[in-house]
Protein backbone atom coordinates (compact mmCIF):
# COMPACT_ATOMS: atom_id res chain seq x y z
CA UNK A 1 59.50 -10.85 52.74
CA UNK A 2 55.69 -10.94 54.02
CA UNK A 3 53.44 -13.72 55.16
CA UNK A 4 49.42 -12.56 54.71
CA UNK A 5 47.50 -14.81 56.69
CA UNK A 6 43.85 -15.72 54.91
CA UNK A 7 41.20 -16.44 58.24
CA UNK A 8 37.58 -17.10 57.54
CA UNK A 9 34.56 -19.67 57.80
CA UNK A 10 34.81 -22.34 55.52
CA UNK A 11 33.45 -21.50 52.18
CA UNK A 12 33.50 -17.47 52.91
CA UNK A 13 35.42 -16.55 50.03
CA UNK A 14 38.63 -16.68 51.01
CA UNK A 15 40.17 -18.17 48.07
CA UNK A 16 38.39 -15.51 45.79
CA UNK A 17 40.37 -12.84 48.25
CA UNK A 18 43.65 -14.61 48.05
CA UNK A 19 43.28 -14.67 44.07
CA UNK A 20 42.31 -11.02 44.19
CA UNK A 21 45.19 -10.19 46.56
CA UNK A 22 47.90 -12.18 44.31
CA UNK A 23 46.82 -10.06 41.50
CA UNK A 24 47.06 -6.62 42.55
CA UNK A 25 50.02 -7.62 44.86
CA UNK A 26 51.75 -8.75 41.62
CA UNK A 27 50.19 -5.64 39.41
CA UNK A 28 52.39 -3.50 41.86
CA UNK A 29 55.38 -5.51 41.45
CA UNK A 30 55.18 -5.37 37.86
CA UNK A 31 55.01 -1.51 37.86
CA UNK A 32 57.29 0.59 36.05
CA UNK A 33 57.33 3.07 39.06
CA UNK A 34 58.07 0.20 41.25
CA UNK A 35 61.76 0.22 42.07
CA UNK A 36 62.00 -2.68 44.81
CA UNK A 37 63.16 -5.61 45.35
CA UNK A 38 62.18 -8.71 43.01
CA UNK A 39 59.39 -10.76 44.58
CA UNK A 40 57.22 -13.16 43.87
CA UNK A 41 53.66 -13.75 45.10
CA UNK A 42 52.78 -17.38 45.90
CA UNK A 43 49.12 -19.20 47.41
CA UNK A 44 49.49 -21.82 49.80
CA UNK A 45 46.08 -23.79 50.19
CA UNK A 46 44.42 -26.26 51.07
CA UNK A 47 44.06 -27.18 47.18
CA UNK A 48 47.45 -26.98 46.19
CA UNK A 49 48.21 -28.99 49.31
CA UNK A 50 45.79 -31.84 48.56
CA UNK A 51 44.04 -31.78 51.74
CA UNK A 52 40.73 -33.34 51.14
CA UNK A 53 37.55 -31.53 53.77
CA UNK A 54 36.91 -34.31 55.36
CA UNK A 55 40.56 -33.65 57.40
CA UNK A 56 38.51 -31.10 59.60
CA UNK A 57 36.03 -34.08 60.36
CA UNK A 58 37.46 -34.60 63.91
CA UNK A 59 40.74 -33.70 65.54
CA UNK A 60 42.42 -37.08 64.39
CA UNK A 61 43.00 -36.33 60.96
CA UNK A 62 42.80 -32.29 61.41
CA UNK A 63 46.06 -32.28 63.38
CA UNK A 64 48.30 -34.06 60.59
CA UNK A 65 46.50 -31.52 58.43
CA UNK A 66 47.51 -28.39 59.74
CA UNK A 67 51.06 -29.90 60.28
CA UNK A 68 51.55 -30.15 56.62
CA UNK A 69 50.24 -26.91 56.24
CA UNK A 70 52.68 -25.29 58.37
CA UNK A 71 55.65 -27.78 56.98
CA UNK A 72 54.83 -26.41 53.48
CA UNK A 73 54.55 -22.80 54.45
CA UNK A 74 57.92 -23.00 56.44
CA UNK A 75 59.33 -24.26 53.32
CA UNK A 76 58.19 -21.16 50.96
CA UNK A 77 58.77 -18.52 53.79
CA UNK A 78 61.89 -16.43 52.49
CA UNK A 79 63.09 -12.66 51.69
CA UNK A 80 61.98 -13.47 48.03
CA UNK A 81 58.33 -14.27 48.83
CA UNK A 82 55.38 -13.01 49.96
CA UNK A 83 53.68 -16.14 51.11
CA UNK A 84 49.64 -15.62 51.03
CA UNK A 85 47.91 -18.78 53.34
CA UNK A 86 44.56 -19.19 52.11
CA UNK A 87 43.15 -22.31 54.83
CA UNK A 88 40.43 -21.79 57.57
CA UNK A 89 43.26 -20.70 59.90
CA UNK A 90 40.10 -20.53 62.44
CA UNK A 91 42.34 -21.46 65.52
CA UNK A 92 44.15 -18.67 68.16
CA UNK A 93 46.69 -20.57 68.79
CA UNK A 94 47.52 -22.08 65.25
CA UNK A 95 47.84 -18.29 63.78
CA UNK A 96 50.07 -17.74 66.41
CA UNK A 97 52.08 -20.37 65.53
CA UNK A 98 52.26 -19.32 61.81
CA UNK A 99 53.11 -15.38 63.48
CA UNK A 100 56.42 -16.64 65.28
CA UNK A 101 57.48 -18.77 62.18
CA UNK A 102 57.43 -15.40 60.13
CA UNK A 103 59.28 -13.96 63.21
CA UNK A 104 62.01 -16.66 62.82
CA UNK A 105 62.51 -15.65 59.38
CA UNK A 106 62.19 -12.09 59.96
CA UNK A 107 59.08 -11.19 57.57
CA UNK A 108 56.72 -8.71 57.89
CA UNK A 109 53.02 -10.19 59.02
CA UNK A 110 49.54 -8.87 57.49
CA UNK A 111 45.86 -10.98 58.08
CA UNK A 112 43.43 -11.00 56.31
CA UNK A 113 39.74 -11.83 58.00
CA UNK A 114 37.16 -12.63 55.19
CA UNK A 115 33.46 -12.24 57.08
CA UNK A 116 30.35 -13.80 55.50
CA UNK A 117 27.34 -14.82 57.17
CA UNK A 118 26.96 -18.23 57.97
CA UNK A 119 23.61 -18.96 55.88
CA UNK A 120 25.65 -17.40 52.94
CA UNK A 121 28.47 -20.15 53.54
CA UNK A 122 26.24 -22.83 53.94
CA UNK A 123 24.34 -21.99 50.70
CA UNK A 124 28.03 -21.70 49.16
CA UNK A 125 29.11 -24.99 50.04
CA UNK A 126 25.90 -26.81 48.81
CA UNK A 127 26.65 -25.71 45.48
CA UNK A 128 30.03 -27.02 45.45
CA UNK A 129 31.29 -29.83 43.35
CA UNK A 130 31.54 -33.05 45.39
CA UNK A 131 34.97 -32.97 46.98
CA UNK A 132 35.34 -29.61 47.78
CA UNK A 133 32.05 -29.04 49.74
CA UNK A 134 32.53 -29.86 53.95
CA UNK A 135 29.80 -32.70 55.64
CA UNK A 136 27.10 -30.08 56.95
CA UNK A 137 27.65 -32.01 60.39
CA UNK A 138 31.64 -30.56 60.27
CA UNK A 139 30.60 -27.25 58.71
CA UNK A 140 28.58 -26.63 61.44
CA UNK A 141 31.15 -27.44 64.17
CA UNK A 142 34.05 -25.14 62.11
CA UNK A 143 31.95 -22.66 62.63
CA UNK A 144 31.22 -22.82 65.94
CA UNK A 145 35.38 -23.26 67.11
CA UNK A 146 35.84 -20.52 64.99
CA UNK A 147 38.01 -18.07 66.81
CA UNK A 148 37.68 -14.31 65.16
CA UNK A 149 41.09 -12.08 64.59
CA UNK A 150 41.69 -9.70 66.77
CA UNK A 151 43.74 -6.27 65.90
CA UNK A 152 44.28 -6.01 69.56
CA UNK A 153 46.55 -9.29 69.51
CA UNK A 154 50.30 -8.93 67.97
CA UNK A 155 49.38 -12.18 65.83
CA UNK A 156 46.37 -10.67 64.13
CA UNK A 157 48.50 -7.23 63.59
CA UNK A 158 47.76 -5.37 61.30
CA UNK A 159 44.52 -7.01 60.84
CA UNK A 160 42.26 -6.00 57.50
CA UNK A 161 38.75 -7.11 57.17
CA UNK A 162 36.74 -8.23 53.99
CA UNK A 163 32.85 -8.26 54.17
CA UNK A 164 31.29 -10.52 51.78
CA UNK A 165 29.05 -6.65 50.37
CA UNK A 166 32.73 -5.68 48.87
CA UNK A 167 33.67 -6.23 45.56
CA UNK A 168 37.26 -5.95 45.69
CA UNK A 169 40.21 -6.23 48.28
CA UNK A 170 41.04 -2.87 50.85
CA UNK A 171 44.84 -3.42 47.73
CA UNK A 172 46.48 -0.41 49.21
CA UNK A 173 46.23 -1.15 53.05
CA UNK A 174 47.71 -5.06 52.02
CA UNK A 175 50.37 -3.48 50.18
CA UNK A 176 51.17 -1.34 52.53
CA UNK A 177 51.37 -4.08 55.61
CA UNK A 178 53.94 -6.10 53.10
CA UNK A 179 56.10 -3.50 52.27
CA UNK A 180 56.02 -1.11 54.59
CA UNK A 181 55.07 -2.87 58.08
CA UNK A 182 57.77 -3.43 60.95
CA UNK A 183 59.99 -6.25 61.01
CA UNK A 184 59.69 -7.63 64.22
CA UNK A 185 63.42 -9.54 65.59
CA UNK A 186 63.14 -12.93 66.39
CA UNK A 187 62.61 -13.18 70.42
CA UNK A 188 63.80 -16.01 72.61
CA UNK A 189 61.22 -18.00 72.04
CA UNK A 190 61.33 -17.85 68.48
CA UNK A 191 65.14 -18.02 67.85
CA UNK A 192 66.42 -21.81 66.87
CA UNK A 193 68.29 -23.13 70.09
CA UNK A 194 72.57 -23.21 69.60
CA UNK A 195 73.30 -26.86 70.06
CA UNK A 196 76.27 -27.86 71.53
CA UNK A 197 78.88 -29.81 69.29
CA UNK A 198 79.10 -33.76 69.17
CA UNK A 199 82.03 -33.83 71.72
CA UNK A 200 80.72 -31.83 74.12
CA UNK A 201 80.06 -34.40 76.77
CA UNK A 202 82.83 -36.24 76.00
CA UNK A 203 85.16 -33.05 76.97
CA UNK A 204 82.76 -32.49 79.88
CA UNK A 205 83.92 -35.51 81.28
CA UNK A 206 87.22 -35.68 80.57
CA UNK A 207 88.36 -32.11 81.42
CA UNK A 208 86.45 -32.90 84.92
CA UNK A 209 88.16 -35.66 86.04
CA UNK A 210 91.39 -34.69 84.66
CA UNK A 211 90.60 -30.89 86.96
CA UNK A 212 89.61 -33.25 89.87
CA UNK A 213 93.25 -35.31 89.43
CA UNK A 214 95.22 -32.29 89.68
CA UNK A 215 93.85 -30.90 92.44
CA UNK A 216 94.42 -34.33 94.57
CA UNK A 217 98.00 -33.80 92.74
CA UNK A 218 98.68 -30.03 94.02
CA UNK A 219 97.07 -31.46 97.60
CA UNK A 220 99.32 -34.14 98.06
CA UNK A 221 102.52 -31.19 98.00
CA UNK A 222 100.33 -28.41 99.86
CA UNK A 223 99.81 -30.70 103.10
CA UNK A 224 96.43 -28.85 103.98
CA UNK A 225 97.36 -25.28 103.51
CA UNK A 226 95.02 -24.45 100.92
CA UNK A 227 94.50 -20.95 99.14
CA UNK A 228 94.38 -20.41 95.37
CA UNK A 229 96.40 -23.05 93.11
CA UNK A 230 97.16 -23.13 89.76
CA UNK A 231 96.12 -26.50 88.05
CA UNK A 232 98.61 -27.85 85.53
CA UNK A 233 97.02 -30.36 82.94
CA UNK A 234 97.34 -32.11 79.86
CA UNK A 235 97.72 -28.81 78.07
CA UNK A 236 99.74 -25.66 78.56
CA UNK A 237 96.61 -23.54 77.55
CA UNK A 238 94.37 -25.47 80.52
CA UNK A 239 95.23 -23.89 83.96
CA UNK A 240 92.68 -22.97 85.79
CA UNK A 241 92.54 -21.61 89.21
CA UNK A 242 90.95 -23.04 92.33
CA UNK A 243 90.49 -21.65 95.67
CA UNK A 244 90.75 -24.65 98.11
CA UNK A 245 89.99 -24.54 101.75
CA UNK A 246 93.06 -25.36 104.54
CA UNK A 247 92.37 -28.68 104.68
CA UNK A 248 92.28 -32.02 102.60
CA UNK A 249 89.24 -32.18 99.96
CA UNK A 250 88.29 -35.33 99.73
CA UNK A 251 87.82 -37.54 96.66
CA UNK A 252 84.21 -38.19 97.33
CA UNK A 253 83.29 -35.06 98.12
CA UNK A 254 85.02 -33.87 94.80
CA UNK A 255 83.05 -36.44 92.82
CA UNK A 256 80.18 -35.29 94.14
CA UNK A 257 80.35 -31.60 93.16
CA UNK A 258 81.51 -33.50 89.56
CA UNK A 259 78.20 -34.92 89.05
CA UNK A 260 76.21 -32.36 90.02
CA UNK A 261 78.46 -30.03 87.72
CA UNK A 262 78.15 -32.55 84.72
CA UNK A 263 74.12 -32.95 85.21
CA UNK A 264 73.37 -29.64 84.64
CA UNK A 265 75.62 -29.60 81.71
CA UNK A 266 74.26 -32.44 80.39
CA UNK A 267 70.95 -30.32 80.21
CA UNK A 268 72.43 -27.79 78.00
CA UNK A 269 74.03 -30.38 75.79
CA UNK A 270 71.41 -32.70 74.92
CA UNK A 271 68.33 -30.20 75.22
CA UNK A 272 70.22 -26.71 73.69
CA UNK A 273 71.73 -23.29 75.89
CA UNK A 274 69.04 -20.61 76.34
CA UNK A 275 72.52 -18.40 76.69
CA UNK A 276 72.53 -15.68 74.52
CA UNK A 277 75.24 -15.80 71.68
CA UNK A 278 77.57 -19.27 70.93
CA UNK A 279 78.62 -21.11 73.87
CA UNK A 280 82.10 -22.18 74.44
CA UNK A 281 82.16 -26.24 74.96
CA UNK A 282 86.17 -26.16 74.57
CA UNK A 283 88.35 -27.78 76.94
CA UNK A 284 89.88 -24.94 78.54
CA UNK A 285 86.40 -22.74 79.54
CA UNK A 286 84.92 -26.31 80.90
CA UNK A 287 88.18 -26.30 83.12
CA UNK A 288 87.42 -22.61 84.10
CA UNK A 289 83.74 -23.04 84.98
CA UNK A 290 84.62 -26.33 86.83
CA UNK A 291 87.10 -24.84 88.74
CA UNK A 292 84.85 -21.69 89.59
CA UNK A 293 81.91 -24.14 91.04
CA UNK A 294 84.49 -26.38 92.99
CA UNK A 295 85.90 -22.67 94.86
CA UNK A 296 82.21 -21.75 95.16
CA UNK A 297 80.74 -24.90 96.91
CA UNK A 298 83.48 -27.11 98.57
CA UNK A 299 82.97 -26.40 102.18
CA UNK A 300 85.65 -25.08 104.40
């Protein structure tokens, strides 16, 4: 349904937001004028997650830590859920991330930037119970990698700020962004590639040799004339058509055109099609698009 992203300094507050966000997200829901779908309102932090502060000590241990993270909130995305992140989330590039995955699954996007001086957070963490306060050596360096939200970036669209002088959450603007906002598609780069099925290569192969032994077949009766032939394999569904030249193709040549063919098939097998829609790996469009790139690039 939504994803609200929760973007702060460490220690700003932002799990008092995300508490006061889950409660008047869920005081709507519960509504008797409410007549929407049923959702449910879930935190995903660094708490519930059990990742201890000292992760965000150097980049070693901070990478594993934002990977399960985004593992968990990839798991709790759906059209049932509006998924509120409450982590530092101080990184460009990692919000981005967690923007496409709610692309991917088609949910509505909202952040929310929690501001509070830095003297404020520092005092903040010092009275924290030991195990939830951050080194002052690695408080200090969050805050200065921390990247701000922007509104004028897609990722950090729509983008609602919380100073640390208001008492409650902007409830209605939230709301609004998780209910109301655009659903942006999936794009190409945020669409799961179509793999090809576990045969693929093995009718790649086949179905080219077996169009390459038919054509040395149909040149054996044509004696050099050439012009367009109809290929007659192993199947009465596989004829495909090939334009030869007037003269005798030779093997080699033919088995050269076959690997190059196969290679860049290979690519789309083993790494995914960027072609829009399914893509047909059956025998009988392998011996069409073979035959096409033989009548295209044999010489005459």
């Amino acid at each position: 349904m939504a994803l609200v992203t929760i973007s702060g300094y460490p220690c700003s507050g932002k799990s008092r937001r995300a508490d006061q966000i889950k409660q008047h997200l869920e005081a709507r829901l519960d509504a008797q004028e409410y007549a929407g779908p049923k959702l449910k309102v879930v935190i995903l932090s660094d708490d519930t997650l059990n990742i201890d502060r000292t992760s965000y000590s150097d980049s070693r241990s901070e990478k594993p830590a934002r990977g399960t993270l985004f593992t968990a909130m990839q798991r709790q995305m759906g059209q049932d859920t509006i998924l509120i992140v409450d982590s530092l989330n101080y990184i460009k590039g990692f919000r981005y991330q967690m923007y496409c995955a709610a692309r991917e699954h088609k949910l509505r996007v909202c952040t929310v930037w929690v501001v509070a001086k830095k003297e404020m957070c520092e005092e903040w963490n010092s009275s924290r119970s030991s195990g939830r306060a951050y080194n002052p050596e690695t408080l200090e360096n969050l805050f200065l990698r921390y990247e701000e939200p922007s509104s004028m970036v897609r990722w950090d669209s729509p983008l609602v700020t919380i100073t640390w002088e208001d008492q409650d959450v902007p409830a209605e603007d939230i709301w609004q962004a998780v209910t109301g906002g655009v659903v942006k598609p999936p794009n190409t780069g945020t669409q799961a590639v179509p793999k090809a099925p576990t045969d693929a290569l093995l009718t790649l192969e086949h179905t080219t040799a077996a169009v390459i032994s038919s054509i040395i077949s149909e040149q054996s009766i044509l004696q050099g004339i050439g012009g367009t032939i109809t290929l007659a394999l192993s199947t009465p569904t596989l004829r495909p058509k090939v334009t030869l030249p007037a003269r005798n193709v030779t093997l080699s040549e033919m088995q050269r055109l076959k690997r190059q063919f196969v290679t860049v098939h290979k690519k789309a097998i083993t790494l995914g099609s960027t072609e829009k829609g399914g893509v047909d790996w059956s025998e009988e469009s392998v011996a069409d698009k073979f035959a096409t790139y033989l009548t295209e690039n044999i010489k005459s």
